[in-house]
Short mmCIF file of C-alpha atoms and ligand atoms in Angstrom, two decimals:
data_model
loop_
_atom_site.label_atom_id
_atom_site.label_comp_id
_atom_site.label_asym_id
_atom_site.label_seq_id
_atom_site.Cartn_x
_atom_site.Cartn_y
_atom_site.Cartn_z
CA MET W 216 -44.57 43.49 30.72
CA THR W 217 -42.14 40.80 29.56
CA ASP W 218 -43.46 38.44 26.88
CA ARG W 219 -45.93 35.79 27.74
CA ILE W 220 -44.56 32.25 27.83
CA PRO W 221 -47.09 29.90 26.23
CA PHE W 222 -47.47 26.37 27.61
CA LEU W 223 -46.64 24.82 24.24
CA ARG W 224 -45.60 26.31 20.94
CA PRO W 225 -45.33 23.35 18.57
CA SER W 226 -42.83 23.79 15.72
CA LEU W 227 -43.56 21.22 13.08
CA VAL W 228 -41.04 20.75 10.25
CA PRO W 229 -41.20 23.63 7.72
CA SER W 230 -43.10 22.93 4.52
CA GLN W 231 -40.01 23.30 2.31
CA SER W 232 -38.53 20.23 4.01
CA TYR W 233 -41.19 17.99 2.46
CA PHE W 234 -42.02 19.93 -0.70
CA GLY W 235 -40.16 17.37 -2.84
CA LEU W 236 -42.24 14.58 -1.27
CA LEU W 237 -45.47 16.43 -2.07
CA GLN W 238 -44.35 16.64 -5.71
CA ARG W 239 -43.92 12.86 -5.67
CA ILE W 240 -47.60 12.60 -4.65
CA ASP W 241 -48.55 14.83 -7.61
CA SER W 242 -46.80 12.47 -10.01
CA THR W 243 -47.78 9.09 -8.53
CA HIS W 244 -51.45 10.07 -8.00
CA LEU W 245 -51.37 7.88 -4.88
CA TYR W 246 -52.98 9.70 -1.98
CA SER W 247 -53.73 7.10 0.69
CA ASN W 248 -54.23 3.35 1.36
CA TYR W 249 -50.72 2.67 2.69
CA GLY W 250 -49.15 4.39 -0.34
CA PRO W 251 -45.43 4.62 -1.10
CA LEU W 252 -44.61 7.44 1.36
CA CYS W 253 -46.50 5.76 4.17
CA THR W 254 -44.80 2.45 3.42
CA GLU W 255 -41.41 4.17 3.30
CA PHE W 256 -41.97 5.83 6.67
CA GLU W 257 -43.04 2.59 8.36
CA ALA W 258 -40.10 0.70 6.81
CA ARG W 259 -37.58 3.37 7.85
CA VAL W 260 -38.75 3.36 11.46
CA ILE W 261 -38.54 -0.43 11.65
CA ALA W 262 -35.13 -0.57 9.94
CA GLU W 263 -33.51 2.44 11.64
CA ALA W 264 -35.10 2.47 15.10
CA TYR W 265 -36.07 -1.15 15.70
CA ASP W 266 -33.14 -2.84 13.87
CA GLY W 267 -35.65 -4.65 11.67
CA ALA W 268 -37.50 -6.27 14.61
CA GLY W 269 -41.30 -6.28 14.45
CA SER W 270 -43.61 -4.05 12.42
CA LEU W 271 -45.26 -0.67 12.54
CA CYS W 272 -48.65 0.45 11.28
CA THR W 273 -49.36 4.17 10.95
CA VAL W 274 -52.78 5.34 12.19
CA ASN W 275 -54.64 8.64 11.84
CA ASN W 276 -54.36 9.31 15.59
CA ALA W 277 -53.41 7.42 18.74
CA THR W 278 -56.98 7.26 20.03
CA ILE W 279 -58.02 5.24 16.98
CA GLY W 280 -54.79 3.25 17.36
CA LEU W 281 -55.80 2.38 20.93
CA VAL W 282 -59.34 1.39 19.86
CA LEU W 283 -57.93 -0.94 17.21
CA ALA W 284 -55.22 -2.34 19.48
CA ILE W 285 -57.69 -3.06 22.29
CA GLN W 286 -60.34 -4.49 19.96
CA GLN W 287 -57.80 -6.71 18.18
CA SER W 288 -56.09 -8.10 21.26
CA ARG W 289 -58.80 -8.31 23.95
CA ARG W 290 -59.93 -11.66 25.31
CA PRO W 291 -63.48 -12.33 26.64
CA GLY W 292 -64.25 -10.34 29.80
CA ARG W 293 -65.55 -6.85 30.40
CA TYR W 294 -62.79 -4.80 31.97
CA ALA W 295 -59.91 -2.79 30.55
CA VAL W 296 -57.64 -2.33 33.58
CA MET W 297 -55.77 0.99 33.38
CA PRO W 298 -54.60 3.96 35.42
CA SER W 299 -56.96 6.86 36.06
CA PHE W 300 -53.88 9.11 35.86
CA THR W 301 -53.91 9.23 32.03
CA PHE W 302 -55.46 11.19 29.18
CA ALA W 303 -59.19 10.68 28.56
CA ALA W 304 -58.34 8.93 25.27
CA THR W 305 -57.22 5.77 27.12
CA PRO W 306 -60.58 4.99 28.82
CA LEU W 307 -62.52 6.35 25.82
CA ALA W 308 -60.74 3.88 23.54
CA ALA W 309 -61.70 1.03 25.89
CA GLN W 310 -65.33 2.17 25.83
CA TRP W 311 -65.33 2.31 22.00
CA ALA W 312 -63.95 -1.23 22.04
CA GLY W 313 -67.00 -2.24 24.13
CA LEU W 314 -65.22 -2.52 27.49
CA ASP W 315 -65.55 -0.89 30.90
CA PRO W 316 -62.46 0.90 32.18
CA TYR W 317 -61.37 -0.32 35.65
CA PHE W 318 -59.02 2.20 37.26
CA VAL W 319 -56.03 1.20 39.38
CA ASP W 320 -53.73 3.53 41.31
CA VAL W 321 -50.26 4.64 40.25
CA ASP W 322 -46.85 4.61 41.90
CA PRO W 323 -46.05 7.88 43.74
CA GLU W 324 -42.64 8.23 42.04
CA THR W 325 -43.01 6.94 38.47
CA TRP W 326 -46.69 7.98 38.14
CA CYS W 327 -47.26 4.74 36.18
CA LEU W 328 -49.54 1.82 37.23
CA ASP W 329 -48.45 0.53 40.65
CA PRO W 330 -47.31 -3.08 40.02
CA ILE W 331 -48.55 -4.30 43.43
CA LYS W 332 -51.98 -2.73 43.04
CA LEU W 333 -52.17 -4.05 39.49
CA GLN W 334 -51.47 -7.56 40.78
CA GLU W 335 -54.26 -7.13 43.35
CA ALA W 336 -56.67 -6.15 40.55
CA LEU W 337 -55.53 -9.13 38.44
CA ASP W 338 -56.17 -11.49 41.37
CA HIS W 339 -59.46 -9.84 42.29
CA LEU W 340 -61.02 -9.53 38.80
CA GLY W 341 -59.48 -12.63 37.18
CA GLU W 342 -61.37 -13.77 34.09
CA GLU W 343 -63.39 -10.56 34.00
CA ILE W 344 -60.34 -8.73 32.66
CA ALA W 345 -60.30 -8.46 28.86
CA VAL W 346 -57.14 -6.38 28.55
CA VAL W 347 -54.63 -4.39 30.61
CA VAL W 348 -53.70 -0.94 29.31
CA PRO W 349 -50.71 0.56 31.15
CA TYR W 350 -49.67 4.12 30.27
CA ALA W 351 -46.00 5.04 29.88
CA THR W 352 -46.61 8.30 31.74
CA PHE W 353 -45.36 11.47 30.01
CA GLY W 354 -43.05 9.48 27.71
CA THR W 355 -41.18 7.47 30.34
CA GLY W 356 -39.76 4.11 29.29
CA LEU W 357 -42.17 2.10 31.47
CA ASP W 358 -40.56 -1.31 32.10
CA LEU W 359 -42.35 -3.82 29.86
CA LYS W 360 -40.80 -7.03 31.19
CA PHE W 361 -43.74 -7.87 33.47
CA TYR W 362 -46.27 -6.83 30.82
CA ALA W 363 -44.64 -8.96 28.11
CA GLU W 364 -44.86 -11.94 30.45
CA LEU W 365 -48.50 -11.16 31.29
CA HIS W 366 -49.37 -10.78 27.60
CA ARG W 367 -47.75 -14.11 26.68
CA SER W 368 -49.16 -16.05 29.60
CA SER W 369 -52.75 -14.89 30.11
CA VAL W 370 -53.98 -11.30 29.82
CA PRO W 371 -53.45 -9.26 26.63
CA VAL W 372 -51.63 -5.96 27.15
CA VAL W 373 -51.87 -2.77 25.07
CA VAL W 374 -49.36 -0.06 26.02
CA ASP W 375 -50.48 3.55 25.75
CA ALA W 376 -47.09 4.98 24.81
CA ALA W 377 -48.59 8.15 23.32
CA ALA W 378 -45.67 10.36 24.38
CA SER W 379 -42.87 7.76 24.17
CA PHE W 380 -42.00 7.81 20.45
CA GLY W 381 -38.24 8.34 20.57
CA THR W 382 -37.77 7.23 24.17
CA GLN W 383 -34.72 5.00 24.50
CA VAL W 384 -33.94 2.59 27.30
CA ASP W 385 -30.40 1.16 27.40
CA GLY W 386 -29.90 2.38 23.83
CA GLU W 387 -33.03 0.60 22.54
CA TRP W 388 -36.01 2.31 20.96
CA TYR W 389 -39.04 2.04 23.25
CA GLY W 390 -41.23 -1.03 22.83
CA LYS W 391 -38.72 -3.09 20.82
CA GLY W 392 -39.54 -6.78 21.10
CA PHE W 393 -42.87 -6.25 22.91
CA PRO W 394 -45.33 -8.99 21.85
CA GLY W 395 -48.48 -6.87 22.35
CA PHE W 396 -49.39 -3.52 20.78
CA VAL W 397 -47.55 -0.31 21.67
CA VAL W 398 -49.44 2.82 20.62
CA PHE W 399 -47.72 6.17 19.86
CA SER W 400 -49.24 9.58 19.13
CA PHE W 401 -47.92 12.02 16.51
CA HIS W 402 -50.31 14.81 17.52
CA ALA W 403 -48.89 18.32 17.07
CA THR W 404 -48.44 18.65 20.84
CA LYS W 405 -46.32 15.49 21.13
CA ALA W 406 -42.53 15.50 20.57
CA PHE W 407 -42.90 13.72 17.20
CA GLY W 408 -45.65 16.10 16.13
CA ILE W 409 -46.93 15.94 12.57
CA GLY W 410 -50.40 17.49 13.05
CA GLU W 411 -52.59 14.43 13.51
CA GLY W 412 -51.28 10.87 13.35
CA GLY W 413 -49.83 7.98 15.28
CA ALA W 414 -48.45 4.48 14.96
CA VAL W 415 -48.87 1.03 16.47
CA TYR W 416 -45.79 -1.15 16.96
CA SER W 417 -45.61 -4.84 17.78
CA ALA W 418 -42.92 -7.50 17.65
CA ASP W 419 -45.78 -9.82 16.59
CA THR W 420 -45.92 -9.09 12.87
CA VAL W 421 -48.93 -11.38 12.33
CA ALA W 422 -50.99 -9.52 14.95
CA LEU W 423 -49.86 -6.21 13.49
CA GLN W 424 -50.97 -7.36 10.03
CA ARG W 425 -54.42 -8.15 11.48
CA LEU W 426 -54.57 -4.69 13.04
CA ARG W 427 -53.62 -3.12 9.70
CA ARG W 428 -56.44 -5.00 8.01
CA ALA W 429 -58.91 -3.88 10.69
CA GLY W 430 -57.77 -0.31 10.05
CA ASN W 431 -58.76 -0.69 6.41
CA PHE W 432 -62.45 -1.63 6.96
CA GLY W 433 -61.50 -5.20 7.87
CA PHE W 434 -61.03 -5.96 4.18
CA GLY W 435 -59.60 -9.37 3.37
CA ALA W 436 -57.96 -10.29 0.08
CA ASP W 437 -61.20 -10.18 -1.94
CA ARG W 438 -62.19 -6.77 -0.46
CA ALA W 439 -64.89 -8.43 1.63
CA SER W 440 -65.04 -7.07 5.16
CA CYS W 441 -64.33 -9.87 7.63
CA ASP W 442 -63.84 -7.90 10.83
CA GLN W 443 -65.48 -4.99 12.64
CA GLY W 444 -62.98 -2.65 11.03
CA LEU W 445 -62.76 1.10 10.64
CA ASN W 446 -60.65 3.56 8.70
CA SER W 447 -57.42 4.42 10.51
CA LYS W 448 -55.23 5.20 7.49
CA ILE W 449 -53.08 8.30 7.10
CA SER W 450 -52.93 10.20 3.83
CA GLU W 451 -49.75 10.42 1.78
CA TYR W 452 -49.58 14.13 2.70
CA THR W 453 -49.37 13.17 6.36
CA ALA W 454 -46.77 10.52 5.51
CA ALA W 455 -44.67 13.20 3.75
CA ILE W 456 -44.64 15.28 6.95
CA ALA W 457 -43.80 12.14 8.96
CA LEU W 458 -40.80 11.37 6.71
CA ALA W 459 -39.48 14.94 6.98
CA THR W 460 -40.02 14.83 10.77
CA TRP W 461 -38.10 11.55 10.94
CA GLU W 462 -35.08 13.30 9.36
CA ALA W 463 -35.32 16.23 11.77
CA TYR W 464 -36.17 14.23 14.88
CA PRO W 465 -32.73 13.63 16.47
CA GLU W 466 -32.17 17.40 16.51
CA LYS W 467 -35.64 18.09 17.91
CA VAL W 468 -35.20 15.50 20.65
CA SER W 469 -31.84 16.85 21.77
CA ARG W 470 -33.31 20.36 21.92
CA ARG W 471 -36.11 19.06 24.17
CA ARG W 472 -33.70 17.19 26.41
CA ALA W 473 -31.53 20.30 26.73
CA ILE W 474 -34.52 22.34 27.97
CA HIS W 475 -35.40 19.57 30.40
CA ASP W 476 -31.78 19.67 31.63
CA SER W 477 -32.10 23.42 32.26
CA TYR W 478 -35.18 22.72 34.36
CA GLU W 479 -33.22 20.16 36.39
CA THR W 480 -30.30 22.56 36.84
CA GLU W 481 -32.51 25.44 37.89
CA LEU W 482 -34.60 23.26 40.24
CA ALA W 483 -31.37 22.27 41.98
CA ALA W 484 -30.05 25.84 42.05
CA LEU W 485 -33.23 27.04 43.72
CA ASN W 486 -33.24 24.06 46.14
CA LEU W 487 -36.85 23.36 45.20
CA GLY W 488 -36.43 19.65 45.96
CA GLU W 489 -35.63 20.43 49.56
CA VAL W 490 -38.91 22.24 50.07
CA GLY W 491 -40.97 19.41 48.62
CA TRP W 492 -41.16 20.01 44.86
CA GLN W 493 -40.82 16.71 43.04
CA THR W 494 -40.01 15.63 39.48
CA GLN W 495 -41.07 12.36 37.89
CA LYS W 496 -38.78 9.37 38.34
CA VAL W 497 -38.32 8.51 34.66
CA ARG W 498 -36.77 5.47 33.05
CA GLY W 499 -34.62 5.92 29.94
CA ALA W 500 -33.95 8.98 27.76
CA VAL W 501 -37.25 10.72 27.09
CA PRO W 502 -38.12 13.24 24.29
CA PHE W 503 -40.03 15.38 26.81
CA GLN W 504 -43.41 16.69 25.68
CA PHE W 505 -43.64 19.23 28.53
CA MET W 506 -42.18 19.58 32.04
CA PRO W 507 -44.25 17.82 34.73
CA LEU W 508 -43.66 18.96 38.31
CA LEU W 509 -45.37 18.00 41.55
CA SER W 510 -46.00 20.69 44.16
CA PRO W 511 -45.30 20.05 47.86
CA GLU W 512 -48.10 18.56 50.01
CA GLY W 513 -50.48 21.37 50.89
CA VAL W 514 -49.67 23.53 47.83
CA LEU W 515 -52.51 23.24 45.33
CA ASN W 516 -51.61 23.16 41.64
CA ARG W 517 -54.51 25.55 40.86
CA GLN W 518 -52.92 28.25 43.02
CA VAL W 519 -49.57 27.84 41.27
CA VAL W 520 -51.23 27.98 37.84
CA ASP W 521 -52.94 31.26 38.81
CA ARG W 522 -49.76 32.76 40.22
CA LEU W 523 -47.79 31.87 37.09
CA SER W 524 -50.59 33.16 34.89
CA ASP W 525 -50.31 36.56 36.61
CA LEU W 526 -46.61 36.47 35.72
CA GLY W 527 -47.38 35.78 32.05
CA VAL W 528 -46.57 32.06 32.19
CA GLU W 529 -49.17 29.64 30.86
CA CYS W 530 -49.30 26.20 32.54
CA ARG W 531 -51.55 23.17 32.57
CA THR W 532 -52.32 20.41 35.08
CA TYR W 533 -52.12 17.10 33.19
CA PHE W 534 -53.85 14.86 34.32
CA SER W 535 -56.06 16.81 36.63
CA PRO W 536 -58.91 16.09 36.83
CA ALA W 537 -57.90 12.42 36.69
CA CYS W 538 -60.13 10.22 34.53
CA HIS W 539 -62.30 8.91 37.37
CA GLN W 540 -63.02 12.55 38.32
CA GLN W 541 -64.47 13.30 34.86
CA PRO W 542 -68.23 12.88 34.21
CA GLN W 543 -67.77 10.34 31.39
CA PHE W 544 -65.89 7.96 33.72
CA SER W 545 -67.34 8.76 37.12
CA GLY W 546 -69.39 5.55 37.07
CA CYS W 547 -66.44 3.32 36.21
CA PRO W 548 -65.33 0.81 38.84
CA HIS W 549 -61.95 1.32 40.45
CA ALA W 550 -59.63 0.23 43.24
CA GLY W 551 -58.28 2.73 45.79
CA LEU W 552 -56.93 5.83 44.04
CA GLU W 553 -55.24 7.78 46.86
CA VAL W 554 -51.99 8.44 44.98
CA THR W 555 -53.87 9.48 41.83
CA GLU W 556 -55.98 11.91 43.84
CA SER W 557 -52.93 13.38 45.53
CA LEU W 558 -51.21 13.80 42.13
CA SER W 559 -54.35 15.36 40.73
CA ARG W 560 -54.24 18.10 43.42
CA ARG W 561 -50.52 18.76 42.95
CA ILE W 562 -49.49 18.04 39.36
CA LEU W 563 -48.29 20.90 37.17
CA SER W 564 -47.36 20.84 33.50
CA LEU W 565 -44.81 23.55 32.79
CA PRO W 566 -43.88 24.94 29.35
CA LEU W 567 -41.40 23.00 27.23
CA TRP W 568 -41.03 23.75 23.53
CA GLU W 569 -38.16 23.78 21.12
CA GLY W 570 -37.69 27.57 20.93
CA MET W 571 -37.44 28.00 24.71
CA THR W 572 -34.29 29.28 26.40
CA SER W 573 -32.82 28.76 29.85
CA ALA W 574 -33.88 32.35 30.64
CA HIS W 575 -37.50 31.23 30.14
CA VAL W 576 -36.92 28.27 32.47
CA GLU W 577 -35.43 30.54 35.11
CA ARG W 578 -38.37 32.93 34.91
CA ILE W 579 -40.88 30.07 35.26
CA LEU W 580 -39.22 28.43 38.25
CA ARG W 581 -38.62 31.73 40.04
CA GLY W 582 -42.31 32.47 39.53
CA ILE W 583 -43.24 29.16 41.13
CA THR W 584 -41.66 30.00 44.46
CA GLY W 585 -43.40 33.41 44.45
C1 PLP S 744 -51.99 12.38 23.34
C2 PLP S 744 -52.48 11.17 24.03
C3 PLP S 744 -53.41 10.28 23.46
C4 PLP S 744 -54.17 10.59 22.22
O1 PLP S 744 -53.40 10.82 21.08
P1 PLP S 744 -54.11 11.37 19.77
O2 PLP S 744 -53.08 11.08 18.70
O3 PLP S 744 -54.32 12.84 19.98
O4 PLP S 744 -55.37 10.63 19.55
C5 PLP S 744 -53.72 9.11 24.13
N1 PLP S 744 -53.20 8.83 25.33
C6 PLP S 744 -52.32 9.66 25.93
C7 PLP S 744 -51.78 9.29 27.26
C8 PLP S 744 -51.96 10.87 25.33
O5 PLP S 744 -51.11 11.70 25.95
#
């Protein structure tokens, strides 16, 4: 049998690429608490990606980043309005921040919150909404114009941009200038994978400073806790990997985009669009984490996953079950979720990793049609 194609095979930067940074830790004896490597990483991202606009705070993972961002920006009210078509971390973070998730449907093409249905929820729930948490689905450059306006005028917005670190829209790094919090994940399975980690960006440097303090036990100047803080700091070892990954990232991103391009080419060559297979309508240049594909109406993703598995291809079905279909969130209130439920029956996550070739892509897509 030909080799198995795993769903993901993360390739983090090799240890020799940050060995010199580890030796710096040995000599400084600084291991955490926003040490020199952490500070250097945050400063480089702001200077090189955001042209000096706003600030960035590293966090030990995006879930904790979301908890902090929601807790720090929420207004009174009980609901965190969000899509159900997201990773469980989004509603879990709202629950840890003391809120009830309220699920709203997504757009059938972008797979992000449907703006019209969101407006209906805003009108319907009004003051009961504490925060809105849109998800930039699978790394897309979700348009933040409406959300920036909403954040400034009435309802705080936290963007779950877990897979969007490196996404560029019109040549600008994703989130630049956004007045609320934008949360990125650096988990090993994300494009900017460093093991465990993440970062929160905001153009509002004062708010970001508050979030940083909350992530260090809420300690004020005299080391007295003055907020319901927690510990969200990364170690200097993690920061060393982040700095080495920053150097390697342009190369990694172009590799990922090239594999995505082979998928697009092969999908067209096999005329899969004409028989109802559908790709996500994305905005901007995305550092794809995997290859999402929607099966035609009437073709269940489970059947495709099984067929591919028999052919030695490992796939997933993110995000199926959708959040409202999971026991932890089954009691959460929601608006109509017809599109989410349709996506949940048909969504496939196909392999995409840096060592893949176009021959792999061909084998996967040929397998799909059976
Ligand atoms: C990966 C992911 C998270 C969680 O990130 P961690 O760094 O693993 O905590 C949150 N939301 C979404 C949409 C994700 O894809």
